[in-house]
């Protein structure tokens, strides 16, 4: 999809404030509400805008521990990847999963109340026949704000 300067202004405004009203968005990008709405729909239908989300601070309510986990599988058939991905999708503490190339297969981001909860999760995963050969855990000591919206 070819994007012009107005499309880029719409996307920039949405990155700054995903909850902006359509009327305010139209004003900000200097379009009529109807023209802005039409462009917004085109960006959504064209897949440029995949969805709208909220940025949640899990630590705001109660103390949380975040752990980054490298996972390597023992076998690399398509069925092995599918079985692993289906198993971790059922775990609410796993808040992100990226398949990677190179020396490891997956990077997980796990958010739990404490280290004991994390260890119970890992023990549960290791007991399942999902092909985990090895894992490495890295406790997050601080999240560094990057000053960009959408991250």
XYZ file of N, CA and C in Angstrom:
453
model
N 0.837 -1.168 0.000
C 0.000 0.000 0.000
C 0.891 1.244 0.000
N 0.617 2.150 -0.886
C 1.377 3.396 -0.993
C 0.811 4.404 0.001
N 1.694 4.972 0.823
C 1.290 5.954 1.816
C 1.803 7.330 1.416
N 0.940 8.339 1.585
C 1.377 9.704 1.307
C 1.606 10.439 2.625
N 1.931 11.716 2.527
C 2.261 12.510 3.716
C 1.086 12.579 4.690
N -0.132 12.656 4.183
C -1.303 12.713 5.061
C -1.469 11.401 5.812
N -1.259 10.298 5.132
C -1.327 8.992 5.806
C -0.300 8.931 6.938
N 0.891 9.414 6.679
C 1.944 9.408 7.699
C 1.582 10.309 8.878
N 0.907 11.438 8.609
C 0.461 12.312 9.707
C -0.599 11.606 10.547
N -1.495 10.876 9.903
C -2.526 10.112 10.631
C -1.858 9.069 11.523
N -0.917 8.324 10.968
C -0.231 7.285 11.739
C 0.561 7.872 12.897
N 1.212 9.003 12.670
C 1.979 9.645 13.747
C 1.047 10.098 14.867
N -0.098 10.644 14.517
C -1.062 11.086 15.532
C -1.577 9.890 16.326
N -1.826 8.778 15.660
C -2.306 7.576 16.357
C -1.221 6.982 17.248
N 0.040 7.065 16.838
C 1.125 6.584 17.698
C 1.222 7.415 18.970
N 0.984 8.720 18.845
C 1.027 9.595 20.020
C -0.169 9.366 20.938
N -1.332 9.119 20.347
C -2.550 8.963 21.139
C -3.501 8.032 20.397
N -3.462 6.758 20.753
C -4.311 5.762 20.106
C -5.787 5.929 20.421
N -6.109 6.747 21.422
C -7.506 6.974 21.799
C -8.039 8.307 21.289
N -7.309 8.951 20.406
C -7.738 10.235 19.867
C -9.098 10.069 19.183
N -9.965 11.051 19.358
C -11.269 10.975 18.697
C -11.080 11.200 17.200
N -12.013 10.720 16.430
C -11.920 10.894 14.977
C -11.991 12.368 14.604
N -12.804 13.127 15.336
C -12.909 14.551 15.056
C -11.578 15.259 15.342
N -10.957 14.945 16.476
C -9.680 15.561 16.820
C -8.583 15.124 15.841
N -8.617 13.861 15.420
C -7.654 13.365 14.438
C -7.785 14.144 13.136
N -9.023 14.339 12.680
C -9.251 15.090 11.439
C -8.700 16.507 11.551
N -8.928 17.151 12.709
C -8.412 18.504 12.917
C -6.884 18.503 12.890
N -6.292 17.527 13.541
C -4.841 17.488 13.662
C -4.151 17.277 12.320
N -4.775 16.508 11.429
C -4.137 16.226 10.133
C -4.704 17.102 9.011
N -5.553 18.053 9.401
C -6.101 19.041 8.461
C -6.930 18.406 7.343
N -7.859 17.536 7.746
C -8.801 16.924 6.813
C -10.208 17.111 7.345
N -11.176 16.975 6.468
C -12.561 16.938 6.935
C -12.754 15.617 7.671
N -13.713 15.555 8.598
C -13.944 14.289 9.300
C -14.228 13.123 8.349
N -15.000 13.361 7.296
C -15.330 12.285 6.348
C -14.082 11.792 5.616
N -13.251 12.717 5.154
C -12.028 12.332 4.436
C -11.056 11.611 5.373
N -10.964 12.083 6.598
C -10.077 11.439 7.571
C -10.558 10.022 7.867
N -11.872 9.871 8.090
C -12.461 8.561 8.368
C -12.202 7.602 7.208
N -12.334 8.086 5.978
C -12.100 7.251 4.790
C -10.641 6.769 4.738
N -9.709 7.659 5.012
C -8.293 7.280 5.017
C -7.990 6.300 6.155
N -8.577 6.549 7.312
C -8.377 5.672 8.461
C -8.865 4.261 8.137
N -10.035 4.145 7.566
C -10.585 2.830 7.178
C -9.679 2.157 6.156
N -9.156 2.920 5.185
C -8.264 2.359 4.162
C -6.996 1.810 4.814
N -6.464 2.534 5.798
C -5.265 2.072 6.496
C -5.555 0.817 7.312
N -6.728 0.724 7.895
C -7.111 -0.464 8.656
C -7.330 -1.657 7.729
N -8.128 -1.461 6.691
C -8.431 -2.549 5.752
C -7.171 -3.010 5.024
N -6.282 -2.076 4.731
C -5.032 -2.409 4.047
C -3.998 -3.070 4.949
N -4.290 -3.185 6.238
C -3.386 -3.872 7.148
C -2.257 -3.022 7.701
N -2.244 -1.726 7.369
C -1.216 -0.850 7.924
C -1.482 -0.656 9.413
N -2.744 -0.442 9.765
C -3.145 -0.378 11.174
C -3.679 -1.754 11.528
N -2.937 -2.471 12.360
C -3.299 -3.843 12.731
C -4.306 -3.883 13.865
N -4.357 -2.841 14.678
C -5.275 -2.817 15.802
C -4.916 -1.696 16.744
N -5.665 -1.597 17.797
C -5.452 -0.573 18.813
C -5.259 -1.289 20.132
N -4.382 -0.758 20.966
C -4.037 -1.456 22.191
C -3.807 -0.468 23.325
N -3.749 -0.988 24.522
C -3.412 -0.191 25.694
C -2.045 -0.622 26.191
N -1.266 0.307 26.682
C 0.026 -0.008 27.277
C -0.214 -0.159 28.773
N 0.017 -1.352 29.280
C -0.297 -1.682 30.663
C 0.980 -1.711 31.493
N 0.948 -1.061 32.639
C 2.058 -1.121 33.579
C 1.701 -2.165 34.631
N 2.187 -3.402 34.437
C 1.840 -4.488 35.345
C 2.366 -4.256 36.757
N 3.367 -3.440 36.914
C 3.920 -3.183 38.229
C 3.171 -2.104 39.003
N 2.205 -1.461 38.377
C 1.518 -0.357 39.034
C 0.649 -0.830 40.191
N 0.096 -2.026 40.114
C -0.812 -2.490 41.146
C -0.131 -3.260 42.254
N 0.755 -4.129 41.889
C 1.432 -4.971 42.870
C 2.831 -5.279 42.367
N 3.727 -5.645 43.250
C 5.078 -5.979 42.795
C 5.049 -7.160 41.813
N 5.823 -7.068 40.753
C 5.900 -8.112 39.740
C 7.364 -8.380 39.419
N 7.636 -9.591 38.991
C 8.964 -9.970 38.534
C 8.850 -10.316 37.059
N 9.739 -9.763 36.270
C 9.771 -10.068 34.844
C 11.051 -10.843 34.558
N 10.894 -11.908 33.777
C 12.029 -12.750 33.418
C 12.034 -12.919 31.902
N 13.184 -12.721 31.297
C 13.376 -13.020 29.877
C 13.954 -14.432 29.819
N 13.366 -15.276 28.970
C 13.776 -16.680 28.920
C 14.149 -17.051 27.490
N 15.350 -17.589 27.339
C 15.767 -18.174 26.057
C 15.394 -19.642 26.095
N 14.751 -20.113 25.039
C 14.333 -21.521 24.956
C 14.929 -22.135 23.696
N 15.521 -23.309 23.846
C 15.949 -24.115 22.695
C 15.184 -25.423 22.734
N 14.671 -25.821 21.597
C 13.936 -27.077 21.495
C 14.876 -28.201 21.090
N 14.503 -29.417 21.471
C 15.341 -30.571 21.158
C 15.174 -31.029 19.707
N 14.036 -30.716 19.106
C 13.773 -31.109 17.725
C 13.172 -29.925 16.986
N 13.392 -29.862 15.688
C 12.996 -28.681 14.931
C 12.068 -28.989 13.763
N 11.159 -29.916 13.965
C 10.128 -30.176 12.962
C 8.985 -29.184 13.173
N 8.213 -28.937 12.130
C 7.107 -27.988 12.241
C 6.158 -28.374 13.370
N 5.900 -29.651 13.550
C 5.009 -30.111 14.622
C 5.578 -29.777 16.003
N 6.903 -29.796 16.138
C 7.540 -29.452 17.415
C 7.311 -27.986 17.762
N 7.490 -27.114 16.770
C 7.258 -25.689 17.000
C 5.792 -25.439 17.351
N 4.897 -26.052 16.600
C 3.452 -25.873 16.842
C 3.074 -26.342 18.249
N 3.561 -27.503 18.670
C 3.246 -28.048 19.994
C 3.745 -27.099 21.094
N 4.970 -26.603 20.949
C 5.519 -25.671 21.928
C 4.693 -24.386 21.970
N 4.412 -23.804 20.818
C 3.676 -22.540 20.757
C 2.265 -22.681 21.327
N 1.606 -23.793 21.068
C 0.272 -24.018 21.628
C 0.328 -24.127 23.153
N 1.356 -24.768 23.675
C 1.479 -24.923 25.130
C 1.728 -23.585 25.815
N 2.614 -22.781 25.266
C 2.904 -21.517 25.949
C 1.781 -20.498 25.776
N 0.994 -20.637 24.720
C -0.147 -19.732 24.533
C -1.175 -19.899 25.645
N -1.177 -21.039 26.302
C -2.117 -21.302 27.401
C -1.625 -20.748 28.739
N -0.426 -20.196 28.773
C 0.156 -19.707 30.022
C 0.021 -18.187 30.113
N -0.881 -17.680 30.955
C -1.086 -16.234 31.020
C 0.135 -15.455 31.511
N 1.033 -16.082 32.240
C 2.228 -15.378 32.730
C 3.212 -15.090 31.601
N 3.100 -15.817 30.492
C 3.974 -15.563 29.341
C 3.304 -14.472 28.520
N 3.858 -13.268 28.618
C 3.213 -12.103 28.008
C 3.748 -11.786 26.615
N 4.858 -12.411 26.217
C 5.382 -12.225 24.867
C 6.234 -13.429 24.501
N 6.212 -13.769 23.219
C 7.020 -14.872 22.712
C 7.466 -14.514 21.299
N 8.753 -14.584 21.066
C 9.301 -14.328 19.736
C 10.102 -15.536 19.295
N 9.797 -16.053 18.108
C 10.617 -17.097 17.500
C 11.846 -16.399 16.924
N 13.023 -16.996 17.124
C 14.255 -16.349 16.688
C 15.096 -17.301 15.845
N 15.958 -16.737 15.051
C 16.926 -17.517 14.310
C 18.254 -17.464 15.038
N 19.100 -18.421 14.788
C 20.399 -18.418 15.451
C 20.484 -19.536 16.466
N 21.134 -19.280 17.570
C 21.420 -20.313 18.550
C 20.267 -20.709 19.446
N 19.212 -19.914 19.491
C 18.059 -20.256 20.319
C 16.814 -20.234 19.444
N 15.748 -20.852 19.934
C 14.525 -20.927 19.141
C 13.493 -19.877 19.518
N 13.390 -19.553 20.817
C 12.372 -18.616 21.289
C 12.921 -17.724 22.386
N 12.392 -16.515 22.448
C 12.612 -15.604 23.572
C 11.237 -15.345 24.176
N 11.108 -15.632 25.464
C 9.853 -15.410 26.167
C 10.015 -14.239 27.123
N 8.942 -13.525 27.335
C 8.875 -12.512 28.393
C 7.810 -13.003 29.357
N 8.216 -13.250 30.592
C 7.347 -13.826 31.607
C 7.170 -12.805 32.724
N 5.933 -12.570 33.125
C 5.656 -11.661 34.231
C 4.891 -12.426 35.297
N 5.477 -12.505 36.489
C 4.930 -13.300 37.597
C 5.038 -12.494 38.889
N 4.335 -12.930 39.940
C 4.437 -12.212 41.211
C 5.828 -12.290 41.842
N 6.521 -13.416 41.668
C 7.818 -13.586 42.322
C 8.588 -14.721 41.645
N 9.826 -14.914 42.073
C 10.691 -15.940 41.474
C 10.136 -17.342 41.713
N 9.544 -17.591 42.869
C 8.954 -18.906 43.126
C 7.873 -19.225 42.096
N 7.057 -18.246 41.766
C 6.019 -18.447 40.744
C 6.650 -18.743 39.388
N 7.736 -18.050 39.086
C 8.439 -18.306 37.829
C 8.963 -19.744 37.798
N 9.575 -20.187 38.886
C 10.132 -21.538 38.911
C 9.032 -22.590 38.773
N 7.885 -22.366 39.383
C 6.761 -23.303 39.229
C 6.298 -23.359 37.775
N 6.273 -22.214 37.098
C 5.902 -22.177 35.677
C 6.904 -22.984 34.851
N 8.187 -22.750 35.066
C 9.213 -23.484 34.314
C 9.113 -24.980 34.591
N 8.945 -25.364 35.867
C 8.810 -26.784 36.208
C 7.622 -27.397 35.470
N 6.513 -26.677 35.420
C 5.310 -27.163 34.729
C 5.584 -27.330 33.231
N 6.281 -26.356 32.636
C 6.608 -26.459 31.203
C 7.549 -27.624 30.929
N 8.535 -27.828 31.805
C 9.495 -28.913 31.609
C 8.855 -30.293 31.754
N 7.784 -30.379 32.529
C 7.081 -31.657 32.698
C 6.239 -32.024 31.471
N 5.913 -31.029 30.666
C 5.090 -31.277 29.488
C 5.967 -31.788 28.332
N 5.385 -32.623 27.475
C 6.146 -33.119 26.313
C 6.144 -32.101 25.161
N 6.775 -30.942 25.413
C 6.772 -29.882 24.398
C 8.163 -29.612 23.840
N 9.134 -30.470 24.179
C 10.421 -30.453 23.507
C 11.444 -29.440 23.988
N 11.313 -28.923 25.204
C 12.321 -27.981 25.686
C 13.618 -28.738 25.975
N 14.685 -28.382 25.251
C 15.996 -29.010 25.469
C 16.760 -28.269 26.561
N 16.722 -26.920 26.501
C 17.390 -26.122 27.537
C 16.762 -24.730 27.560
N 16.970 -24.083 28.689
C 16.478 -22.718 28.834
C 17.451 -21.919 29.679
N 17.473 -20.632 29.449
C 18.278 -19.704 30.236
C 17.368 -18.576 30.675
N 17.473 -18.205 31.943
C 16.602 -17.188 32.527
C 17.394 -15.932 32.851
N 16.789 -14.785 32.571
C 17.400 -13.493 32.871
C 16.356 -12.636 33.589
N 16.589 -12.350 34.859
C 15.650 -11.537 35.627
C 15.842 -10.075 35.225
N 14.744 -9.418 34.891
C 14.791 -8.004 34.522
C 14.921 -7.182 35.800
N 15.964 -6.381 35.875
C 16.187 -5.553 37.058
C 15.629 -4.145 36.890
N 15.465 -3.719 35.624
C 14.924 -2.390 35.358
C 14.485 -2.345 33.900
N 13.325 -1.755 33.658
C 12.896 -1.484 32.276
C 13.286 -0.065 31.948
N 13.930 0.113 30.829
C 14.439 1.416 30.433
C 13.443 2.064 29.489
N 12.829 3.181 29.891
C 11.902 3.872 28.977
C 12.670 4.479 27.821
N 12.144 4.287 26.629
C 12.840 4.769 25.429
C 12.307 6.103 24.930
N 11.233 6.576 25.542
C 10.720 7.887 25.133
C 10.003 7.881 23.811
N 9.602 6.689 23.345
C 8.859 6.583 22.091
C 7.532 5.948 22.406
N 6.478 6.399 21.748
C 5.187 5.752 21.942
C 5.115 4.517 21.064
N 4.299 3.562 21.466
C 4.128 2.347 20.691
C 5.118 1.264 21.021
N 5.960 1.447 22.033
C 6.949 0.421 22.391
C 6.515 -0.326 23.609
